């Protein structure tokens, strides 16, 4: 007597290989270190914070980027600002594998609710 055992269907997922995942995590740590340097400077230097705010409120994106880069960070930094605050998006530097991003949003203005 022959008993036929059916094979389990192949997994729809690729085999587990955490190498890229671990590399992404290590790169994200570098982005966090750069973000920490920016946040430390903004928190501890009112004159630096004022320079960033002033340039942003005047619409001087390249000046804001220059100020951020002056801190020695290596991450590619994109900035977006509006009357409420600023958003920094840090990515791996040019030429590095684009595995991750870190976004930091900071407020510098709070508008009262309407109908108050």
MMTF fields as JSON, N, C-alpha, C and O atoms, coordinates in Angstrom:
{
  "mmtfVersion": "1.0.0",
  "mmtfProducer": "UNKNOWN",
  "numBonds": 463,
  "numAtoms": 464,
  "numGroups": 116,
  "numChains": 1,
  "numModels": 1,
  "chainsPerModel": [1],
  "groupsPerChain": [116],
  "chainIdList": ["A"],
  "bondAtomList": [4, 2, 8, 6, 12, 10, 16, 14, 20, 18, 24, 22, 28, 26, 32, 30, 36, 34, 40, 38, 44, 42, 48, 46, 52, 50, 56, 54, 60, 58, 64, 62, 68, 66, 72, 70, 76, 74, 80, 78, 84, 82, 88, 86, 92, 90, 96, 94, 100, 98, 104, 102, 108, 106, 112, 110, 116, 114, 120, 118, 124, 122, 128, 126, 132, 130, 136, 134, 140, 138, 144, 142, 148, 146, 152, 150, 156, 154, 160, 158, 164, 162, 168, 166, 172, 170, 176, 174, 180, 178, 184, 182, 188, 186, 192, 190, 196, 194, 200, 198, 204, 202, 208, 206, 212, 210, 216, 214, 220, 218, 224, 222, 228, 226, 232, 230, 236, 234, 240, 238, 244, 242, 248, 246, 252, 250, 256, 254, 260, 258, 264, 262, 268, 266, 272, 270, 276, 274, 280, 278, 284, 282, 288, 286, 292, 290, 296, 294, 300, 298, 304, 302, 308, 306, 312, 310, 316, 314, 320, 318, 324, 322, 328, 326, 332, 330, 336, 334, 340, 338, 344, 342, 348, 346, 352, 350, 356, 354, 360, 358, 364, 362, 368, 366, 372, 370, 376, 374, 380, 378, 384, 382, 388, 386, 392, 390, 396, 394, 400, 398, 404, 402, 408, 406, 412, 410, 416, 414, 420, 418, 424, 422, 428, 426, 432, 430, 436, 434, 440, 438, 444, 442, 448, 446, 452, 450, 456, 454, 460, 458],
  "bondOrderList": [1, 1, 1, 1, 1, 1, 1, 1, 1, 1, 1, 1, 1, 1, 1, 1, 1, 1, 1, 1, 1, 1, 1, 1, 1, 1, 1, 1, 1, 1, 1, 1, 1, 1, 1, 1, 1, 1, 1, 1, 1, 1, 1, 1, 1, 1, 1, 1, 1, 1, 1, 1, 1, 1, 1, 1, 1, 1, 1, 1, 1, 1, 1, 1, 1, 1, 1, 1, 1, 1, 1, 1, 1, 1, 1, 1, 1, 1, 1, 1, 1, 1, 1, 1, 1, 1, 1, 1, 1, 1, 1, 1, 1, 1, 1, 1, 1, 1, 1, 1, 1, 1, 1, 1, 1, 1, 1, 1, 1, 1, 1, 1, 1, 1, 1],
  "groupList": [{"groupName": "UNK", "atomNameList": ["N", "CA", "C", "O"], "elementList": ["N", "C", "C", "O"], "formalChargeList": [0, 0, 0, 0], "bondAtomList": [1, 0, 2, 1, 3, 2], "bondOrderList": [1, 1, 2], "singleLetterCode": "X", "chemCompType": "L-PEPTIDE LINKING"}],
  "groupTypeList": [0, 0, 0, 0, 0, 0, 0, 0, 0, 0, 0, 0, 0, 0, 0, 0, 0, 0, 0, 0, 0, 0, 0, 0, 0, 0, 0, 0, 0, 0, 0, 0, 0, 0, 0, 0, 0, 0, 0, 0, 0, 0, 0, 0, 0, 0, 0, 0, 0, 0, 0, 0, 0, 0, 0, 0, 0, 0, 0, 0, 0, 0, 0, 0, 0, 0, 0, 0, 0, 0, 0, 0, 0, 0, 0, 0, 0, 0, 0, 0, 0, 0, 0, 0, 0, 0, 0, 0, 0, 0, 0, 0, 0, 0, 0, 0, 0, 0, 0, 0, 0, 0, 0, 0, 0, 0, 0, 0, 0, 0, 0, 0, 0, 0, 0, 0],
  "groupIdList": [1, 2, 3, 4, 5, 6, 7, 8, 9, 10, 11, 12, 13, 14, 15, 16, 17, 18, 19, 20, 21, 22, 23, 24, 25, 26, 27, 28, 29, 30, 31, 32, 33, 34, 35, 36, 37, 38, 39, 40, 41, 42, 43, 44, 45, 46, 47, 48, 49, 50, 51, 52, 53, 54, 55, 56, 57, 58, 59, 60, 61, 62, 63, 64, 65, 66, 67, 68, 69, 70, 71, 72, 73, 74, 75, 76, 77, 78, 79, 80, 81, 82, 83, 84, 85, 86, 87, 88, 89, 90, 91, 92, 93, 94, 95, 96, 97, 98, 99, 100, 101, 102, 103, 104, 105, 106, 107, 108, 109, 110, 111, 112, 113, 114, 115, 116],
  "secStructList": [7, 7, 7, 7, 7, 7, 7, 7, 7, 7, 7, 1, 1, 7, 7, 7, 7, 6, 2, 2, 2, 2, 2, 2, 2, 2, 2, 2, 2, 2, 2, 2, 2, 2, 2, 2, 2, 2, 2, 2, 2, 2, 2, 2, 7, 2, 2, 2, 2, 2, 2, 2, 2, 2, 2, 2, 2, 6, 6, 7, 2, 2, 2, 2, 2, 2, 2, 2, 2, 6, 6, 6, 7, 7, 1, 3, 3, 3, 3, 3, 3, 3, 6, 6, 3, 3, 3, 3, 3, 3, 3, 7, 7, 6, 6, 1, 7, 7, 7, 7, 3, 3, 3, 3, 3, 3, 3, 1, 7, 7, 7, 7, 7, 6, 6, 7],
  "xCoordList": [0.841, 0.0, 0.886, 1.85, 0.527, 1.273, 0.431, -0.712, 1.011, 0.32, 1.011, 2.227, 0.232, 0.775, 0.617, -0.484, 1.734, 1.705, 1.914, 2.904, 0.994, 1.161, 2.207, 2.342, 2.925, 3.939, 3.259, 2.234, 3.848, 3.341, 3.589, 4.635, 2.653, 2.893, 4.074, 4.337, 4.762, 5.896, 5.416, 4.314, 6.243, 5.897, 5.796, 6.613, 4.803, 4.689, 5.716, 5.819, 6.466, 7.437, 8.851, 9.142, 9.722, 11.114, 11.788, 11.301, 12.892, 13.625, 14.072, 14.332, 14.15, 14.557, 16.058, 16.867, 16.421, 17.821, 17.867, 17.557, 18.24, 18.189, 19.347, 19.453, 20.206, 21.38, 20.986, 21.498, 20.095, 19.687, 18.931, 19.099, 18.103, 17.353, 18.308, 18.112, 19.342, 20.336, 21.132, 21.433, 21.472, 22.179, 21.311, 21.809, 20.014, 19.093, 19.037, 19.021, 19.008, 18.968, 20.241, 20.184, 21.384, 22.647, 22.682, 23.147, 22.192, 22.152, 21.178, 21.449, 20.054, 19.08, 19.677, 19.351, 20.553, 21.235, 22.088, 22.142, 22.752, 23.553, 22.657, 23.02, 21.488, 20.538, 20.081, 19.953, 19.838, 19.412, 20.506, 20.213, 21.758, 22.861, 22.922, 23.14, 22.726, 22.702, 21.52, 21.661, 20.361, 19.174, 19.418, 19.021, 20.067, 20.364, 21.265, 21.088, 22.234, 23.129, 22.356, 22.586, 21.441, 20.621, 19.73, 19.659, 19.053, 18.147, 18.891, 18.39, 20.074, 20.877, 21.221, 21.096, 21.651, 22.029, 20.81, 20.892, 19.684, 18.472, 18.007, 17.524, 18.151, 17.71, 18.631, 18.175, 19.928, 20.891, 21.326, 21.885, 21.086, 21.525, 20.342, 19.847, 19.909, 18.791, 19.162, 18.308, 20.425, 20.827, 20.782, 20.382, 21.191, 21.105, 19.64, 19.263, 18.822, 17.391, 16.764, 15.95, 17.138, 16.602, 17.047, 16.268, 18.291, 18.791, 18.018, 17.654, 17.767, 17.002, 15.58, 15.077, 14.936, 13.563, 13.488, 12.603, 14.409, 14.409, 14.567, 13.822, 15.534, 15.746, 14.513, 14.113, 13.915, 12.724, 11.561, 10.882, 11.335, 10.215, 10.407, 9.438, 11.66, 11.939, 11.952, 12.217, 11.662, 11.604, 12.962, 13.06, 14.0, 15.368, 15.743, 16.488, 15.209, 15.433, 16.907, 17.362, 17.656, 19.082, 19.856, 20.808, 19.464, 20.121, 19.805, 20.68, 18.566, 18.217, 19.057, 19.599, 19.167, 19.978, 21.445, 22.104, 21.951, 23.339, 23.573, 24.573, 22.651, 22.775, 22.794, 23.603, 21.915, 21.857, 23.16, 23.722, 23.634, 24.883, 26.088, 27.08, 26.009, 27.144, 27.438, 28.491, 26.521, 26.71, 27.532, 27.807, 27.923, 28.774, 28.03, 28.642, 26.726, 26.0, 26.273, 26.516, 26.231, 26.529, 25.272, 25.328, 24.158, 22.916, 22.46, 22.697, 21.8, 21.117, 19.918, 19.175, 19.737, 18.667, 17.756, 18.198, 16.486, 15.468, 14.688, 14.435, 14.307, 13.563, 12.254, 12.159, 11.263, 9.971, 9.541, 9.648, 9.06, 8.595, 7.346, 7.08, 6.582, 5.386, 5.269, 6.142, 4.231, 4.143, 4.092, 4.334, 3.783, 3.689, 5.013, 5.222, 5.924, 7.157, 7.952, 7.818, 8.777, 9.708, 9.7, 9.505, 9.916, 10.067, 11.395, 11.648, 12.236, 13.523, 13.413, 12.985, 13.794, 13.829, 15.281, 15.902, 15.813, 17.197, 17.229, 16.483, 18.105, 18.283, 19.772, 20.606, 20.107, 21.531, 22.182, 21.518, 23.469, 24.145, 24.148, 23.974, 24.347, 24.398, 25.422, 26.519, 25.045, 25.916, 25.698, 26.101, 25.059, 24.776, 23.453, 22.647, 23.253, 22.024, 20.831, 20.846, 19.797, 18.64, 17.682, 16.591, 18.101, 17.353, 16.34, 15.446, 16.471, 15.649, 15.622, 16.421, 14.688, 14.584, 14.171, 13.562, 14.518, 14.094, 13.488, 14.121, 12.263, 11.567, 11.374, 10.886, 11.774, 11.621, 10.801, 11.159, 9.712, 8.883, 8.924, 8.75, 9.156, 9.222, 8.302, 8.243, 7.598, 6.697, 7.378, 8.18, 7.034, 7.511, 6.377, 6.588, 5.187, 4.035, 2.803, 2.653, 1.936, 0.679, -0.419, -0.469, -1.284, -2.383, -3.572, -3.857, -4.263, -5.437, -6.53, -6.584, -7.402, -8.484, -9.462, -9.628, -10.094, -11.091, -12.326, -12.638, -13.013, -14.28, -14.111, -15.068, -12.87, -12.499, -13.103, -12.764],
  "yCoordList": [-1.164, 0.0, 1.226, 1.332, 2.15, 3.403, 4.55, 4.742, 5.319, 6.489, 7.716, 7.872, 8.57, 9.773, 10.956, 11.29, 11.56, 12.767, 13.944, 14.003, 14.866, 16.042, 16.961, 17.052, 17.62, 18.558, 19.854, 20.249, 20.483, 21.793, 22.758, 22.693, 23.641, 24.601, 25.506, 25.786, 25.945, 26.847, 28.136, 28.609, 28.694, 29.944, 31.069, 31.149, 31.929, 33.059, 34.161, 35.139, 33.99, 34.994, 34.545, 33.349, 35.501, 35.111, 34.615, 34.878, 33.907, 33.453, 34.657, 35.739, 34.444, 35.509, 35.767, 34.845, 37.035, 37.451, 38.845, 39.821, 38.961, 40.246, 41.193, 42.248, 40.859, 41.69, 43.12, 44.074, 43.277, 44.624, 45.342, 46.543, 44.592, 45.158, 45.713, 46.819, 44.939, 45.386, 46.582, 47.507, 46.556, 47.697, 48.951, 50.038, 48.803, 49.938, 50.493, 51.708, 49.603, 50.04, 50.795, 51.808, 50.305, 50.99, 52.366, 53.334, 52.452, 53.747, 54.687, 55.881, 54.154, 54.974, 55.521, 56.632, 54.737, 55.231, 56.455, 57.406, 56.43, 57.587, 58.8, 59.924, 58.571, 59.671, 60.231, 61.444, 59.341, 59.795, 60.599, 61.568, 60.208, 60.969, 62.373, 63.347, 62.477, 63.798, 64.619, 65.805, 63.982, 64.684, 65.16, 66.266, 64.325, 64.703, 65.928, 66.793, 66.008, 67.176, 68.444, 69.499, 68.338, 69.503, 69.911, 71.089, 68.945, 69.255, 69.839, 70.75, 69.322, 69.845, 71.31, 72.137, 71.629, 73.014, 73.938, 75.04, 73.483, 74.303, 74.513, 75.59, 73.493, 73.584, 74.454, 75.14, 74.425, 75.101, 76.473, 77.247, 76.792, 78.078, 78.865, 78.603, 79.826, 80.659, 81.45, 81.701, 81.849, 82.617, 81.745, 82.216, 80.475, 79.563, 79.309, 79.351, 79.047, 78.824, 80.051, 79.917, 81.226, 82.46, 82.61, 83.055, 82.244, 82.328, 81.393, 81.768, 80.17, 79.208, 79.712, 79.683, 80.172, 80.68, 81.87, 81.943, 82.792, 83.994, 83.647, 84.148, 82.79, 82.382, 81.671, 81.903, 80.814, 80.091, 81.049, 80.954, 81.961, 82.883, 83.826, 84.375, 84.015, 84.823, 83.973, 84.481, 82.664, 81.785, 81.392, 80.989, 81.503, 81.224, 79.765, 79.47, 78.873, 77.441, 77.081, 76.328, 77.6, 77.26, 77.749, 77.095, 78.883, 79.372, 78.463, 78.19, 77.996, 77.056, 75.791, 75.292, 75.27, 74.077, 74.333, 73.476, 75.501, 75.842, 75.859, 75.331, 76.463, 76.511, 75.108, 74.818, 74.237, 72.865, 72.13, 71.435, 72.288, 71.622, 72.157, 71.448, 73.413, 73.997, 73.251, 73.448, 72.404, 71.631, 70.371, 69.615, 70.142, 69.002, 67.702, 66.635, 67.772, 66.528, 66.042, 66.838, 64.726, 64.14, 63.736, 63.511, 63.643, 63.232, 64.265, 65.463, 63.783, 64.68, 65.228, 64.474, 66.533, 67.153, 67.966, 68.891, 67.609, 68.395, 69.13, 68.595, 70.364, 71.156, 71.632, 71.92, 71.703, 72.27, 73.098, 72.65, 74.295, 75.109, 75.854, 76.066, 76.248, 77.06, 77.949, 77.902, 78.74, 79.633, 78.916, 79.542, 77.616, 76.871, 76.293, 76.142, 75.96, 75.313, 74.786, 75.264, 73.802, 73.276, 71.748, 71.141, 71.147, 69.695, 69.403, 69.887, 68.619, 68.202, 66.728, 65.908, 66.393, 64.998, 64.638, 65.162, 63.751, 63.318, 61.979, 61.058, 61.89, 60.686, 60.371, 61.22, 59.138, 58.82, 59.785, 60.276, 60.058, 61.007, 60.501, 59.307, 61.409, 61.007, 59.89, 59.924, 58.913, 57.783, 56.601, 55.481, 56.842, 55.754, 55.084, 55.661, 53.877, 53.148, 53.863, 54.125, 54.185, 54.927, 54.014, 53.697, 53.604, 52.598, 53.148, 52.427, 54.412, 54.901, 56.431, 57.1, 56.951, 58.394, 58.614, 57.753, 59.779, 60.188, 61.576, 62.49, 61.723, 63.01, 63.575, 62.893, 64.849, 65.553, 66.804, 67.624, 66.942, 68.137, 68.927, 68.372, 70.228, 71.105, 72.296, 72.861, 72.666, 73.828, 75.052, 74.96, 76.208, 77.461, 78.453, 79.585, 78.037, 78.914, 78.046, 76.981, 78.519, 77.861, 78.899, 79.894, 78.654, 79.584, 79.196, 78.011, 80.188, 79.879, 79.273, 79.548, 78.451, 77.857, 78.933, 79.973, 78.649, 79.588, 79.606, 78.618, 80.72, 80.838, 80.921, 80.742, 81.196, 81.15, 82.018, 81.96],
  "zCoordList": [0.0, 0.0, 0.0, 0.758, -0.877, -1.033, -0.488, -0.903, 0.457, 1.01, 0.445, 0.562, -0.16, -0.791, 0.174, 0.611, 0.479, 1.291, 0.364, -0.365, 0.391, -0.47, 0.153, 1.373, -0.707, -0.238, 0.168, -0.388, 1.128, 1.531, 0.382, -0.263, 0.122, -0.954, -0.598, 0.571, -1.62, -1.412, -0.768, -1.045, 0.085, 0.761, -0.27, -1.188, -0.119, -1.048, -0.753, -1.493, 0.33, 0.74, 0.393, 0.38, 0.113, -0.172, 1.11, 2.21, 0.97, 2.16, 2.999, 2.473, 4.284, 5.206, 5.067, 5.167, 4.836, 4.806, 5.418, 4.735, 6.671, 7.362, 7.039, 7.665, 6.094, 5.817, 5.442, 6.029, 4.487, 4.062, 5.179, 5.387, 5.889, 7.007, 8.062, 8.567, 8.39, 9.369, 8.858, 9.613, 7.565, 6.968, 7.03, 7.321, 6.757, 6.834, 8.25, 8.448, 9.227, 10.626, 11.001, 11.698, 10.539, 10.833, 10.174, 10.775, 8.948, 8.259, 8.963, 9.092, 9.415, 10.137, 11.432, 11.848, 12.07, 13.276, 12.944, 13.723, 11.791, 11.383, 11.141, 11.49, 10.545, 10.337, 11.685, 11.853, 12.634, 13.967, 14.659, 15.358, 14.471, 15.061, 14.464, 15.184, 13.14, 12.506, 13.016, 13.313, 13.113, 13.62, 15.055, 15.423, 15.856, 17.242, 17.293, 18.151, 16.375, 16.35, 16.003, 16.595, 15.042, 14.665, 15.83, 16.178, 16.429, 17.534, 18.732, 19.391, 19.012, 20.124, 19.884, 20.788, 18.672, 18.356, 18.428, 18.97, 17.878, 17.936, 19.374, 19.723, 20.2, 21.592, 22.44, 23.355, 22.135, 22.998, 22.511, 23.287, 21.25, 20.718, 20.172, 19.075, 20.959, 20.497, 19.258, 18.408, 19.141, 17.963, 16.71, 15.645, 16.826, 15.679, 15.327, 14.155, 16.334, 16.098, 15.432, 14.518, 15.884, 15.299, 13.848, 13.004, 13.554, 12.172, 11.253, 10.138, 11.727, 10.924, 10.705, 9.582, 11.766, 11.654, 10.713, 9.861, 10.868, 10.042, 8.567, 7.724, 8.256, 6.858, 6.316, 5.175, 7.121, 6.677, 6.431, 5.408, 7.354, 7.198, 6.016, 5.493, 5.593, 4.404, 3.135, 2.045, 3.282, 2.125, 1.563, 0.403, 2.364, 1.918, 2.207, 3.141, 1.388, 1.583, 1.575, 2.436, 0.624, 0.537, 1.755, 2.181, 2.321, 3.534, 4.719, 5.542, 4.81, 5.88, 5.741, 6.727, 4.513, 4.286, 4.629, 5.218, 4.265, 4.563, 6.074, 6.561, 6.803, 8.26, 8.85, 9.731, 8.377, 8.88, 8.543, 9.39, 7.306, 6.891, 7.656, 7.824, 8.123, 8.854, 10.15, 10.756, 10.571, 11.797, 11.548, 12.48, 10.298, 9.981, 9.741, 9.73, 9.551, 9.3, 7.884, 6.977, 7.706, 6.407, 5.647, 4.438, 6.329, 5.687, 4.671, 4.83, 3.622, 2.691, 3.455, 4.084, 3.397, 4.179, 3.27, 2.588, 3.273, 2.584, 3.654, 4.734, 3.345, 4.319, 3.712, 2.519, 4.563, 4.196, 5.399, 6.54, 5.142, 6.251, 5.84, 4.657, 6.853, 6.673, 7.913, 8.779, 8.015, 9.186, 10.539, 11.572, 10.549, 11.805, 12.28, 13.483, 11.343, 11.752, 10.58, 9.454, 10.856, 9.866, 9.91, 10.963, 8.749, 8.66, 7.973, 6.87, 8.621, 8.072, 7.696, 8.508, 6.477, 6.044, 5.783, 4.859, 6.591, 6.451, 5.727, 6.06, 4.733, 3.927, 3.857, 4.168, 3.444, 3.28, 2.29, 1.378, 2.461, 1.573, 0.127, -0.116, -0.825, -2.234, -2.441, -1.884, -3.244, -3.523, -2.592, -2.906, -1.444, -0.511, -0.913, -1.644, -0.429, -0.733, -0.101, 1.102, -0.883, -0.357, 0.415, -0.061, 1.598, 2.34, 3.323, 3.765, 3.667, 4.765, 4.788, 4.131, 5.557, 5.785, 7.23, 7.865, 7.723, 9.056, 8.912, 8.385, 9.383, 9.274, 10.676, 11.577, 10.841, 12.113, 11.845, 10.999, 12.56, 12.44, 13.733, 14.818, 13.613, 14.786, 14.577, 13.486, 15.608, 15.543, 16.128, 17.057, 15.556, 16.159, 16.308, 16.743, 15.952, 16.087, 16.317, 15.719, 17.187, 17.425, 17.258, 17.981, 16.307, 16.066, 16.938, 17.11, 17.489, 18.311, 17.436, 16.238, 18.021, 17.238, 16.772, 17.409, 15.653, 15.123, 16.014, 16.679, 16.021, 16.736, 18.238, 18.99, 18.68, 20.041, 21.003, 22.185]
}
